PDB file of N, CA, C and O in Angstrom:
ATOM      1  N   MET A   1     -47.756  52.505  59.904  1.00  0.00           N
ATOM      2  CA  MET A   1     -47.779  53.261  58.641  1.00  0.00           C
ATOM      3  C   MET A   1     -48.214  52.717  57.685  1.00  0.00           C
ATOM      4  O   MET A   1     -48.005  51.544  57.195  1.00  0.00           O
ATOM      5  N   LEU A   2     -49.080  53.558  56.935  1.00  0.00           N
ATOM      6  CA  LEU A   2     -49.764  52.918  55.451  1.00  0.00           C
ATOM      7  C   LEU A   2     -48.551  53.103  54.474  1.00  0.00           C
ATOM      8  O   LEU A   2     -47.813  54.087  54.268  1.00  0.00           O
ATOM      9  N   GLU A   3     -48.713  52.000  53.760  1.00  0.00           N
ATOM     10  CA  GLU A   3     -47.793  51.823  52.357  1.00  0.00           C
ATOM     11  C   GLU A   3     -48.595  52.827  51.170  1.00  0.00           C
ATOM     12  O   GLU A   3     -50.006  52.567  51.355  1.00  0.00           O
ATOM     13  N   PRO A   4     -47.869  53.348  50.489  1.00  0.00           N
ATOM     14  CA  PRO A   4     -48.612  53.932  48.901  1.00  0.00           C
ATOM     15  C   PRO A   4     -48.733  52.773  48.274  1.00  0.00           C
ATOM     16  O   PRO A   4     -48.544  51.657  47.899  1.00  0.00           O
ATOM     17  N   GLU A   5     -50.032  53.046  47.486  1.00  0.00           N
ATOM     18  CA  GLU A   5     -50.552  52.001  46.686  1.00  0.00           C
ATOM     19  C   GLU A   5     -49.836  52.457  45.385  1.00  0.00           C
ATOM     20  O   GLU A   5     -49.546  53.334  44.827  1.00  0.00           O
ATOM     21  N   LEU A   6     -49.470  51.191  44.881  1.00  0.00           N
ATOM     22  CA  LEU A   6     -48.307  50.946  43.507  1.00  0.00           C
ATOM     23  C   LEU A   6     -49.015  50.623  42.509  1.00  0.00           C
ATOM     24  O   LEU A   6     -49.710  49.690  42.873  1.00  0.00           O
ATOM     25  N   THR A   7     -49.063  51.570  41.650  1.00  0.00           N
ATOM     26  CA  THR A   7     -50.015  51.143  40.242  1.00  0.00           C
ATOM     27  C   THR A   7     -48.979  51.089  38.966  1.00  0.00           C
ATOM     28  O   THR A   7     -48.042  52.040  39.117  1.00  0.00           O
ATOM     29  N   MET A   8     -49.184  50.414  38.086  1.00  0.00           N
ATOM     30  CA  MET A   8     -48.645  50.768  36.741  1.00  0.00           C
ATOM     31  C   MET A   8     -49.604  50.522  35.628  1.00  0.00           C
ATOM     32  O   MET A   8     -50.269  49.633  35.918  1.00  0.00           O
ATOM     33  N   ARG A   9     -48.994  51.484  34.488  1.00  0.00           N
ATOM     34  CA  ARG A   9     -50.039  51.402  33.580  1.00  0.00           C
ATOM     35  C   ARG A   9     -49.211  50.927  32.078  1.00  0.00           C
ATOM     36  O   ARG A   9     -47.912  51.505  32.206  1.00  0.00           O
ATOM     37  N   LYS A  10     -49.342  50.177  31.553  1.00  0.00           N
ATOM     38  CA  LYS A  10     -48.672  49.912  30.214  1.00  0.00           C
ATOM     39  C   LYS A  10     -49.403  50.425  29.131  1.00  0.00           C
ATOM     40  O   LYS A  10     -50.545  50.271  28.938  1.00  0.00           O
ATOM     41  N   VAL A  11     -48.874  51.322  28.028  1.00  0.00           N
ATOM     42  CA  VAL A  11     -49.301  51.772  27.013  1.00  0.00           C
ATOM     43  C   VAL A  11     -48.841  51.465  25.799  1.00  0.00           C
ATOM     44  O   VAL A  11     -47.625  51.526  25.512  1.00  0.00           O
ATOM     45  N   ALA A  12     -49.670  50.813  25.046  1.00  0.00           N
ATOM     46  CA  ALA A  12     -49.379  50.301  23.562  1.00  0.00           C
ATOM     47  C   ALA A  12     -49.778  50.867  22.664  1.00  0.00           C
ATOM     48  O   ALA A  12     -51.138  50.697  22.795  1.00  0.00           O
ATOM     49  N   ILE A  13     -49.029  51.052  21.787  1.00  0.00           N
ATOM     50  CA  ILE A  13     -49.902  51.855  20.381  1.00  0.00           C
ATOM     51  C   ILE A  13     -49.540  50.605  19.133  1.00  0.00           C
ATOM     52  O   ILE A  13     -48.251  50.177  19.128  1.00  0.00           O
ATOM     53  N   LEU A  14     -50.634  50.265  18.715  1.00  0.00           N
ATOM     54  CA  LEU A  14     -50.424  48.938  17.361  1.00  0.00           C
ATOM     55  C   LEU A  14     -50.077  49.999  16.581  1.00  0.00           C
ATOM     56  O   LEU A  14     -50.971  50.465  16.262  1.00  0.00           O
ATOM     57  N   LEU A  15     -49.039  49.914  15.403  1.00  0.00           N
ATOM     58  CA  LEU A  15     -48.830  50.322  14.087  1.00  0.00           C
ATOM     59  C   LEU A  15     -48.658  49.647  12.993  1.00  0.00           C
ATOM     60  O   LEU A  15     -48.052  48.197  13.399  1.00  0.00           O
ATOM     61  N   PRO A  16     -49.214  49.737  12.108  1.00  0.00           N
ATOM     62  CA  PRO A  16     -49.033  48.679  10.874  1.00  0.00           C
ATOM     63  C   PRO A  16     -47.829  48.148  10.491  1.00  0.00           C
ATOM     64  O   PRO A  16     -46.711  49.371  10.644  1.00  0.00           O
ATOM     65  N   ALA A  17     -47.297  47.030  10.067  1.00  0.00           N
ATOM     66  CA  ALA A  17     -45.876  46.839   9.896  1.00  0.00           C
ATOM     67  C   ALA A  17     -45.387  47.196   8.241  1.00  0.00           C
ATOM     68  O   ALA A  17     -46.576  46.882   7.450  1.00  0.00           O
ATOM     69  N   CYS A  18     -44.479  47.148   8.218  1.00  0.00           N
ATOM     70  CA  CYS A  18     -44.132  46.822   6.424  1.00  0.00           C
ATOM     71  C   CYS A  18     -44.281  45.315   5.787  1.00  0.00           C
ATOM     72  O   CYS A  18     -44.449  44.554   6.841  1.00  0.00           O
ATOM     73  N   ASP A  19     -43.947  45.077   4.673  1.00  0.00           N
ATOM     74  CA  ASP A  19     -44.060  44.046   4.270  1.00  0.00           C
ATOM     75  C   ASP A  19     -43.298  42.976   4.757  1.00  0.00           C
ATOM     76  O   ASP A  19     -43.738  41.713   4.649  1.00  0.00           O
ATOM     77  N   SER A  20     -42.101  43.159   5.224  1.00  0.00           N
ATOM     78  CA  SER A  20     -41.082  42.406   5.853  1.00  0.00           C
ATOM     79  C   SER A  20     -41.291  42.160   7.046  1.00  0.00           C
ATOM     80  O   SER A  20     -40.690  40.980   7.651  1.00  0.00           O
ATOM     81  N   GLY A  21     -42.088  43.195   7.961  1.00  0.00           N
ATOM     82  CA  GLY A  21     -42.489  42.738   9.082  1.00  0.00           C
ATOM     83  C   GLY A  21     -41.628  43.191  10.235  1.00  0.00           C
ATOM     84  O   GLY A  21     -41.555  43.159  11.629  1.00  0.00           O
ATOM     85  N   ARG A  22     -40.627  44.055   9.658  1.00  0.00           N
ATOM     86  CA  ARG A  22     -39.418  44.307  10.670  1.00  0.00           C
ATOM     87  C   ARG A  22     -39.452  45.605  10.949  1.00  0.00           C
ATOM     88  O   ARG A  22     -38.911  45.988  12.152  1.00  0.00           O
ATOM     89  N   HIS A  23     -40.203  46.589  10.350  1.00  0.00           N
ATOM     90  CA  HIS A  23     -40.325  48.187  10.943  1.00  0.00           C
ATOM     91  C   HIS A  23     -41.871  48.487  10.816  1.00  0.00           C
ATOM     92  O   HIS A  23     -42.741  47.427  10.281  1.00  0.00           O
ATOM     93  N   GLN A  24     -41.977  49.557  11.424  1.00  0.00           N
ATOM     94  CA  GLN A  24     -43.491  50.129  11.091  1.00  0.00           C
ATOM     95  C   GLN A  24     -43.270  50.269   9.804  1.00  0.00           C
ATOM     96  O   GLN A  24     -42.493  50.713   8.910  1.00  0.00           O
ATOM     97  N   HIS A  25     -44.751  50.428   9.056  1.00  0.00           N
ATOM     98  CA  HIS A  25     -45.206  50.863   7.784  1.00  0.00           C
ATOM     99  C   HIS A  25     -44.655  52.147   7.471  1.00  0.00           C
ATOM    100  O   HIS A  25     -44.105  53.087   7.980  1.00  0.00           O
ATOM    101  N   HIS A  26     -43.285  51.842   6.293  1.00  0.00           N
ATOM    102  CA  HIS A  26     -42.842  53.199   5.876  1.00  0.00           C
ATOM    103  C   HIS A  26     -42.985  53.253   4.319  1.00  0.00           C
ATOM    104  O   HIS A  26     -42.100  52.691   3.318  1.00  0.00           O
ATOM    105  N   GLY A  27     -44.101  53.889   3.657  1.00  0.00           N
ATOM    106  CA  GLY A  27     -44.445  53.996   2.530  1.00  0.00           C
ATOM    107  C   GLY A  27     -43.610  54.351   1.569  1.00  0.00           C
ATOM    108  O   GLY A  27     -43.152  55.787   1.986  1.00  0.00           O
ATOM    109  N   GLY A  28     -43.373  54.173   0.573  1.00  0.00           N
ATOM    110  CA  GLY A  28     -42.532  54.685  -0.755  1.00  0.00           C
ATOM    111  C   GLY A  28     -41.442  54.652  -0.451  1.00  0.00           C
ATOM    112  O   GLY A  28     -40.320  55.139  -1.242  1.00  0.00           O
ATOM    113  N   GLU A  29     -40.538  54.145   0.503  1.00  0.00           N
ATOM    114  CA  GLU A  29     -39.101  53.549   0.671  1.00  0.00           C
ATOM    115  C   GLU A  29     -38.916  52.125   0.968  1.00  0.00           C
ATOM    116  O   GLU A  29     -39.768  51.255   1.626  1.00  0.00           O
ATOM    117  N   THR A  30     -37.684  51.458   0.873  1.00  0.00           N
ATOM    118  CA  THR A  30     -37.487  50.176   0.960  1.00  0.00           C
ATOM    119  C   THR A  30     -36.814  50.243   2.309  1.00  0.00           C
ATOM    120  O   THR A  30     -36.446  51.214   2.761  1.00  0.00           O
ATOM    121  N   CYS A  31     -36.927  48.576   2.946  1.00  0.00           N
ATOM    122  CA  CYS A  31     -36.443  48.610   4.385  1.00  0.00           C
ATOM    123  C   CYS A  31     -35.239  49.318   4.353  1.00  0.00           C
ATOM    124  O   CYS A  31     -34.545  49.922   5.348  1.00  0.00           O
ATOM    125  N   GLU A  32     -34.277  49.056   3.255  1.00  0.00           N
ATOM    126  CA  GLU A  32     -32.624  49.354   3.571  1.00  0.00           C
ATOM    127  C   GLU A  32     -32.699  50.912   3.670  1.00  0.00           C
ATOM    128  O   GLU A  32     -31.909  51.561   4.282  1.00  0.00           O
ATOM    129  N   GLU A  33     -33.520  51.762   2.794  1.00  0.00           N
ATOM    130  CA  GLU A  33     -33.637  53.146   2.842  1.00  0.00           C
ATOM    131  C   GLU A  33     -34.098  53.449   4.184  1.00  0.00           C
ATOM    132  O   GLU A  33     -33.676  54.556   4.892  1.00  0.00           O
ATOM    133  N   TYR A  34     -35.264  52.829   4.772  1.00  0.00           N
ATOM    134  CA  TYR A  34     -35.565  53.081   6.201  1.00  0.00           C
ATOM    135  C   TYR A  34     -34.690  53.262   7.032  1.00  0.00           C
ATOM    136  O   TYR A  34     -34.212  53.659   8.009  1.00  0.00           O
ATOM    137  N   GLU A  35     -33.764  51.681   6.973  1.00  0.00           N
ATOM    138  CA  GLU A  35     -32.889  51.524   7.881  1.00  0.00           C
ATOM    139  C   GLU A  35     -31.569  52.655   8.076  1.00  0.00           C
ATOM    140  O   GLU A  35     -30.935  53.097   8.708  1.00  0.00           O
ATOM    141  N   ALA A  36     -31.513  53.137   6.818  1.00  0.00           N
ATOM    142  CA  ALA A  36     -30.216  54.235   6.564  1.00  0.00           C
ATOM    143  C   ALA A  36     -30.712  55.369   7.309  1.00  0.00           C
ATOM    144  O   ALA A  36     -29.823  56.202   7.485  1.00  0.00           O
ATOM    145  N   LEU A  37     -32.179  55.979   7.126  1.00  0.00           N
ATOM    146  CA  LEU A  37     -32.475  56.931   7.486  1.00  0.00           C
ATOM    147  C   LEU A  37     -32.608  57.111   8.853  1.00  0.00           C
ATOM    148  O   LEU A  37     -32.065  57.997   9.500  1.00  0.00           O
ATOM    149  N   ALA A  38     -33.198  55.789   9.620  1.00  0.00           N
ATOM    150  CA  ALA A  38     -33.029  55.625  10.912  1.00  0.00           C
ATOM    151  C   ALA A  38     -31.893  55.768  11.265  1.00  0.00           C
ATOM    152  O   ALA A  38     -31.416  56.060  12.576  1.00  0.00           O
ATOM    153  N   TYR A  39     -30.608  55.047  10.900  1.00  0.00           N
ATOM    154  CA  TYR A  39     -29.069  55.262  11.470  1.00  0.00           C
ATOM    155  C   TYR A  39     -28.726  56.775  11.680  1.00  0.00           C
ATOM    156  O   TYR A  39     -28.057  57.017  12.511  1.00  0.00           O
ATOM    157  N   THR A  40     -28.978  57.498  10.405  1.00  0.00           N
ATOM    158  CA  THR A  40     -28.660  58.773  10.149  1.00  0.00           C
ATOM    159  C   THR A  40     -29.378  59.480  11.324  1.00  0.00           C
ATOM    160  O   THR A  40     -28.537  60.236  12.322  1.00  0.00           O
ATOM    161  N   TYR A  41     -30.662  59.395  11.847  1.00  0.00           N
ATOM    162  CA  TYR A  41     -31.319  60.549  12.982  1.00  0.00           C
ATOM    163  C   TYR A  41     -30.712  59.657  14.171  1.00  0.00           C
ATOM    164  O   TYR A  41     -30.362  60.374  15.349  1.00  0.00           O
ATOM    165  N   ARG A  42     -30.334  58.453  14.369  1.00  0.00           N
ATOM    166  CA  ARG A  42     -29.658  58.065  15.862  1.00  0.00           C
ATOM    167  C   ARG A  42     -28.420  58.715  15.881  1.00  0.00           C
ATOM    168  O   ARG A  42     -28.058  58.904  17.023  1.00  0.00           O
ATOM    169  N   GLU A  43     -27.536  58.742  14.435  1.00  0.00           N
ATOM    170  CA  GLU A  43     -26.055  59.629  14.957  1.00  0.00           C
ATOM    171  C   GLU A  43     -26.735  60.911  15.244  1.00  0.00           C
ATOM    172  O   GLU A  43     -25.542  61.284  15.877  1.00  0.00           O
ATOM    173  N   LEU A  44     -27.295  61.481  14.605  1.00  0.00           N
ATOM    174  CA  LEU A  44     -27.607  62.701  14.956  1.00  0.00           C
ATOM    175  C   LEU A  44     -28.186  63.202  16.555  1.00  0.00           C
ATOM    176  O   LEU A  44     -27.524  64.085  17.266  1.00  0.00           O
ATOM    177  N   TYR A  45     -29.016  62.257  16.977  1.00  0.00           N
ATOM    178  CA  TYR A  45     -29.381  62.260  18.071  1.00  0.00           C
ATOM    179  C   TYR A  45     -28.342  62.189  19.010  1.00  0.00           C
ATOM    180  O   TYR A  45     -28.122  62.826  20.232  1.00  0.00           O
ATOM    181  N   HIS A  46     -27.390  61.227  18.874  1.00  0.00           N
ATOM    182  CA  HIS A  46     -26.131  60.817  19.831  1.00  0.00           C
ATOM    183  C   HIS A  46     -25.133  62.038  20.141  1.00  0.00           C
ATOM    184  O   HIS A  46     -24.592  62.327  20.941  1.00  0.00           O
ATOM    185  N   ASP A  47     -24.875  62.632  18.639  1.00  0.00           N
ATOM    186  CA  ASP A  47     -24.012  63.932  18.576  1.00  0.00           C
ATOM    187  C   ASP A  47     -24.657  64.901  19.316  1.00  0.00           C
ATOM    188  O   ASP A  47     -23.979  65.554  19.908  1.00  0.00           O
ATOM    189  N   ALA A  48     -25.740  65.118  19.113  1.00  0.00           N
ATOM    190  CA  ALA A  48     -26.438  66.261  19.759  1.00  0.00           C
ATOM    191  C   ALA A  48     -26.440  66.057  21.363  1.00  0.00           C
ATOM    192  O   ALA A  48     -25.977  67.283  22.042  1.00  0.00           O
ATOM    193  N   VAL A  49     -26.552  65.002  21.816  1.00  0.00           N
ATOM    194  CA  VAL A  49     -26.724  64.272  23.459  1.00  0.00           C
ATOM    195  C   VAL A  49     -25.354  64.601  23.707  1.00  0.00           C
ATOM    196  O   VAL A  49     -25.034  65.225  24.757  1.00  0.00           O
ATOM    197  N   ALA A  50     -24.120  64.214  22.947  1.00  0.00           N
ATOM    198  CA  ALA A  50     -22.798  64.161  23.394  1.00  0.00           C
ATOM    199  C   ALA A  50     -22.530  66.183  23.029  1.00  0.00           C
ATOM    200  O   ALA A  50     -21.489  66.303  23.977  1.00  0.00           O
ATOM    201  N   THR A  51     -22.679  66.744  22.330  1.00  0.00           N
ATOM    202  CA  THR A  51     -22.287  68.038  22.443  1.00  0.00           C
ATOM    203  C   THR A  51     -23.162  68.643  23.699  1.00  0.00           C
ATOM    204  O   THR A  51     -22.518  69.410  24.649  1.00  0.00           O
ATOM    205  N   ALA A  52     -24.129  68.377  23.882  1.00  0.00           N
ATOM    206  CA  ALA A  52     -24.758  69.028  25.098  1.00  0.00           C
ATOM    207  C   ALA A  52     -24.364  68.479  26.266  1.00  0.00           C
ATOM    208  O   ALA A  52     -24.165  69.454  27.365  1.00  0.00           O
ATOM    209  N   PHE A  53     -23.752  67.520  26.485  1.00  0.00           N
ATOM    210  CA  PHE A  53     -23.123  66.598  27.820  1.00  0.00           C
ATOM    211  C   PHE A  53     -21.696  67.490  27.736  1.00  0.00           C
ATOM    212  O   PHE A  53     -21.233  67.818  28.957  1.00  0.00           O
ATOM    213  N   ASP A  54     -21.085  67.844  26.583  1.00  0.00           N
ATOM    214  CA  ASP A  54     -19.720  68.245  26.601  1.00  0.00           C
ATOM    215  C   ASP A  54     -19.565  69.904  27.082  1.00  0.00           C
ATOM    216  O   ASP A  54     -18.934  70.234  27.988  1.00  0.00           O
ATOM    217  N   GLN A  55     -20.883  70.245  27.083  1.00  0.00           N
ATOM    218  CA  GLN A  55     -21.028  71.612  27.243  1.00  0.00           C
ATOM    219  C   GLN A  55     -21.207  71.948  28.759  1.00  0.00           C
ATOM    220  O   GLN A  55     -20.700  73.106  29.376  1.00  0.00           O
ATOM    221  N   HIS A  56     -22.065  70.832  29.318  1.00  0.00           N
ATOM    222  CA  HIS A  56     -22.013  70.918  30.791  1.00  0.00           C
ATOM    223  C   HIS A  56     -20.913  70.564  31.719  1.00  0.00           C
ATOM    224  O   HIS A  56     -20.677  70.383  32.684  1.00  0.00           O
ATOM    225  N   HIS A  57     -19.868  69.955  30.999  1.00  0.00           N
ATOM    226  CA  HIS A  57     -19.096  69.247  31.851  1.00  0.00           C
ATOM    227  C   HIS A  57     -17.640  69.584  31.166  1.00  0.00           C
ATOM    228  O   HIS A  57     -17.080  68.603  30.271  1.00  0.00           O
ATOM    229  N   THR A  58     -17.242  70.689  31.592  1.00  0.00           N
ATOM    230  CA  THR A  58     -15.737  71.118  30.858  1.00  0.00           C
ATOM    231  C   THR A  58     -14.849  70.943  32.193  1.00  0.00           C
ATOM    232  O   THR A  58     -15.131  71.002  33.350  1.00  0.00           O
ATOM    233  N   PRO A  59     -13.679  70.871  31.677  1.00  0.00           N
ATOM    234  CA  PRO A  59     -12.644  70.757  32.535  1.00  0.00           C
ATOM    235  C   PRO A  59     -12.590  72.035  33.653  1.00  0.00           C
ATOM    236  O   PRO A  59     -12.658  73.009  33.264  1.00  0.00           O
ATOM    237  N   MET A  60     -11.964  71.742  34.745  1.00  0.00           N
ATOM    238  CA  MET A  60     -12.043  73.144  35.625  1.00  0.00           C
ATOM    239  C   MET A  60     -10.568  73.143  35.866  1.00  0.00           C
ATOM    240  O   MET A  60      -9.926  72.743  36.903  1.00  0.00           O
ATOM    241  N   PRO A  61      -9.811  74.065  35.159  1.00  0.00           N
ATOM    242  CA  PRO A  61      -8.201  74.476  35.644  1.00  0.00           C
ATOM    243  C   PRO A  61      -7.971  75.371  36.780  1.00  0.00           C
ATOM    244  O   PRO A  61      -7.034  75.037  37.384  1.00  0.00           O
ATOM    245  N   GLU A  62      -9.084  75.907  37.400  1.00  0.00           N
ATOM    246  CA  GLU A  62      -9.298  76.743  38.450  1.00  0.00           C
ATOM    247  C   GLU A  62      -9.118  76.328  39.611  1.00  0.00           C
ATOM    248  O   GLU A  62      -8.913  76.367  40.851  1.00  0.00           O
ATOM    249  N   VAL A  63      -9.229  74.484  40.002  1.00  0.00           N
ATOM    250  CA  VAL A  63      -9.132  73.902  41.006  1.00  0.00           C
ATOM    251  C   VAL A  63      -7.956  73.566  41.873  1.00  0.00           C
ATOM    252  O   VAL A  63      -6.960  73.370  41.023  1.00  0.00           O
ATOM    253  N   PRO A  64      -7.989  74.244  42.626  1.00  0.00           N
ATOM    254  CA  PRO A  64      -6.453  74.257  43.754  1.00  0.00           C
ATOM    255  C   PRO A  64      -5.926  72.519  43.570  1.00  0.00           C
ATOM    256  O   PRO A  64      -6.682  71.792  44.050  1.00  0.00           O
ATOM    257  N   PRO A  65      -4.562  72.682  43.538  1.00  0.00           N
ATOM    258  CA  PRO A  65      -4.134  71.557  43.800  1.00  0.00           C
ATOM    259  C   PRO A  65      -4.533  70.660  44.849  1.00  0.00           C
ATOM    260  O   PRO A  65      -4.460  69.244  44.837  1.00  0.00           O
ATOM    261  N   ALA A  66      -4.720  71.124  46.007  1.00  0.00           N
ATOM    262  CA  ALA A  66      -5.080  70.393  47.368  1.00  0.00           C
ATOM    263  C   ALA A  66      -6.348  69.816  47.201  1.00  0.00           C
ATOM    264  O   ALA A  66      -6.951  68.637  47.418  1.00  0.00           O
ATOM    265  N   LEU A  67      -7.214  70.233  46.284  1.00  0.00           N
ATOM    266  CA  LEU A  67      -8.673  69.695  45.927  1.00  0.00           C
ATOM    267  C   LEU A  67      -8.740  68.548  44.617  1.00  0.00           C
ATOM    268  O   LEU A  67      -9.720  68.173  44.421  1.00  0.00           O
ATOM    269  N   ARG A  68      -7.948  68.682  43.977  1.00  0.00           N
ATOM    270  CA  ARG A  68      -7.653  67.384  42.473  1.00  0.00           C
ATOM    271  C   ARG A  68      -7.814  66.278  43.597  1.00  0.00           C
ATOM    272  O   ARG A  68      -6.890  65.646  44.003  1.00  0.00           O
ATOM    273  N   GLY A  69      -8.584  65.462  42.805  1.00  0.00           N
ATOM    274  CA  GLY A  69      -8.243  63.912  43.141  1.00  0.00           C
ATOM    275  C   GLY A  69      -7.330  63.377  42.079  1.00  0.00           C
ATOM    276  O   GLY A  69      -6.621  63.855  41.567  1.00  0.00           O
ATOM    277  N   PRO A  70      -7.200  61.933  42.284  1.00  0.00           N
ATOM    278  CA  PRO A  70      -6.301  61.090  41.991  1.00  0.00           C
ATOM    279  C   PRO A  70      -6.319  61.073  40.089  1.00  0.00           C
ATOM    280  O   PRO A  70      -5.500  60.900  39.493  1.00  0.00           O
ATOM    281  N   ASN A  71      -7.536  61.246  39.872  1.00  0.00           N
ATOM    282  CA  ASN A  71      -8.151  61.144  38.489  1.00  0.00           C
ATOM    283  C   ASN A  71      -8.212  62.197  37.505  1.00  0.00           C
ATOM    284  O   ASN A  71      -8.512  62.398  36.726  1.00  0.00           O
ATOM    285  N   TRP A  72      -7.684  63.208  38.154  1.00  0.00           N
ATOM    286  CA  TRP A  72      -7.880  64.684  37.662  1.00  0.00           C
ATOM    287  C   TRP A  72      -6.667  64.957  36.694  1.00  0.00           C
ATOM    288  O   TRP A  72      -5.786  64.486  36.660  1.00  0.00           O
ATOM    289  N   ARG A  73      -7.331  65.385  35.563  1.00  0.00           N
ATOM    290  CA  ARG A  73      -6.360  65.412  34.338  1.00  0.00           C
ATOM    291  C   ARG A  73      -6.278  66.951  34.071  1.00  0.00           C
ATOM    292  O   ARG A  73      -7.491  67.630  33.769  1.00  0.00           O
ATOM    293  N   ALA A  74      -5.479  67.333  33.974  1.00  0.00           N
ATOM    294  CA  ALA A  74      -4.805  68.788  33.237  1.00  0.00           C
ATOM    295  C   ALA A  74      -5.843  68.975  32.091  1.00  0.00           C
ATOM    296  O   ALA A  74      -5.677  68.363  30.981  1.00  0.00           O
ATOM    297  N   PRO A  75      -6.422  70.197  31.738  1.00  0.00           N
ATOM    298  CA  PRO A  75      -6.573  70.588  30.439  1.00  0.00           C
ATOM    299  C   PRO A  75      -5.948  70.686  29.386  1.00  0.00           C
ATOM    300  O   PRO A  75      -4.702  71.147  29.846  1.00  0.00           O
TER     301      PRO A  75
END
């Protein structure tokens, strides 16, 4: 049997850094302002993912008692 050929590619994009060297260049704002904005975006992203996850994983009260597992909790 022939083994499939495995290949891997690494794509790197070099971006200019800010003056402190901690972030990519963020013209017009300080590192603290950039970090605060990144934190806000990260929180919004996590909230959106949590909301989408909750919409697809709702409790099922109509599950008959015989099919409920030991970790089943009533809604």
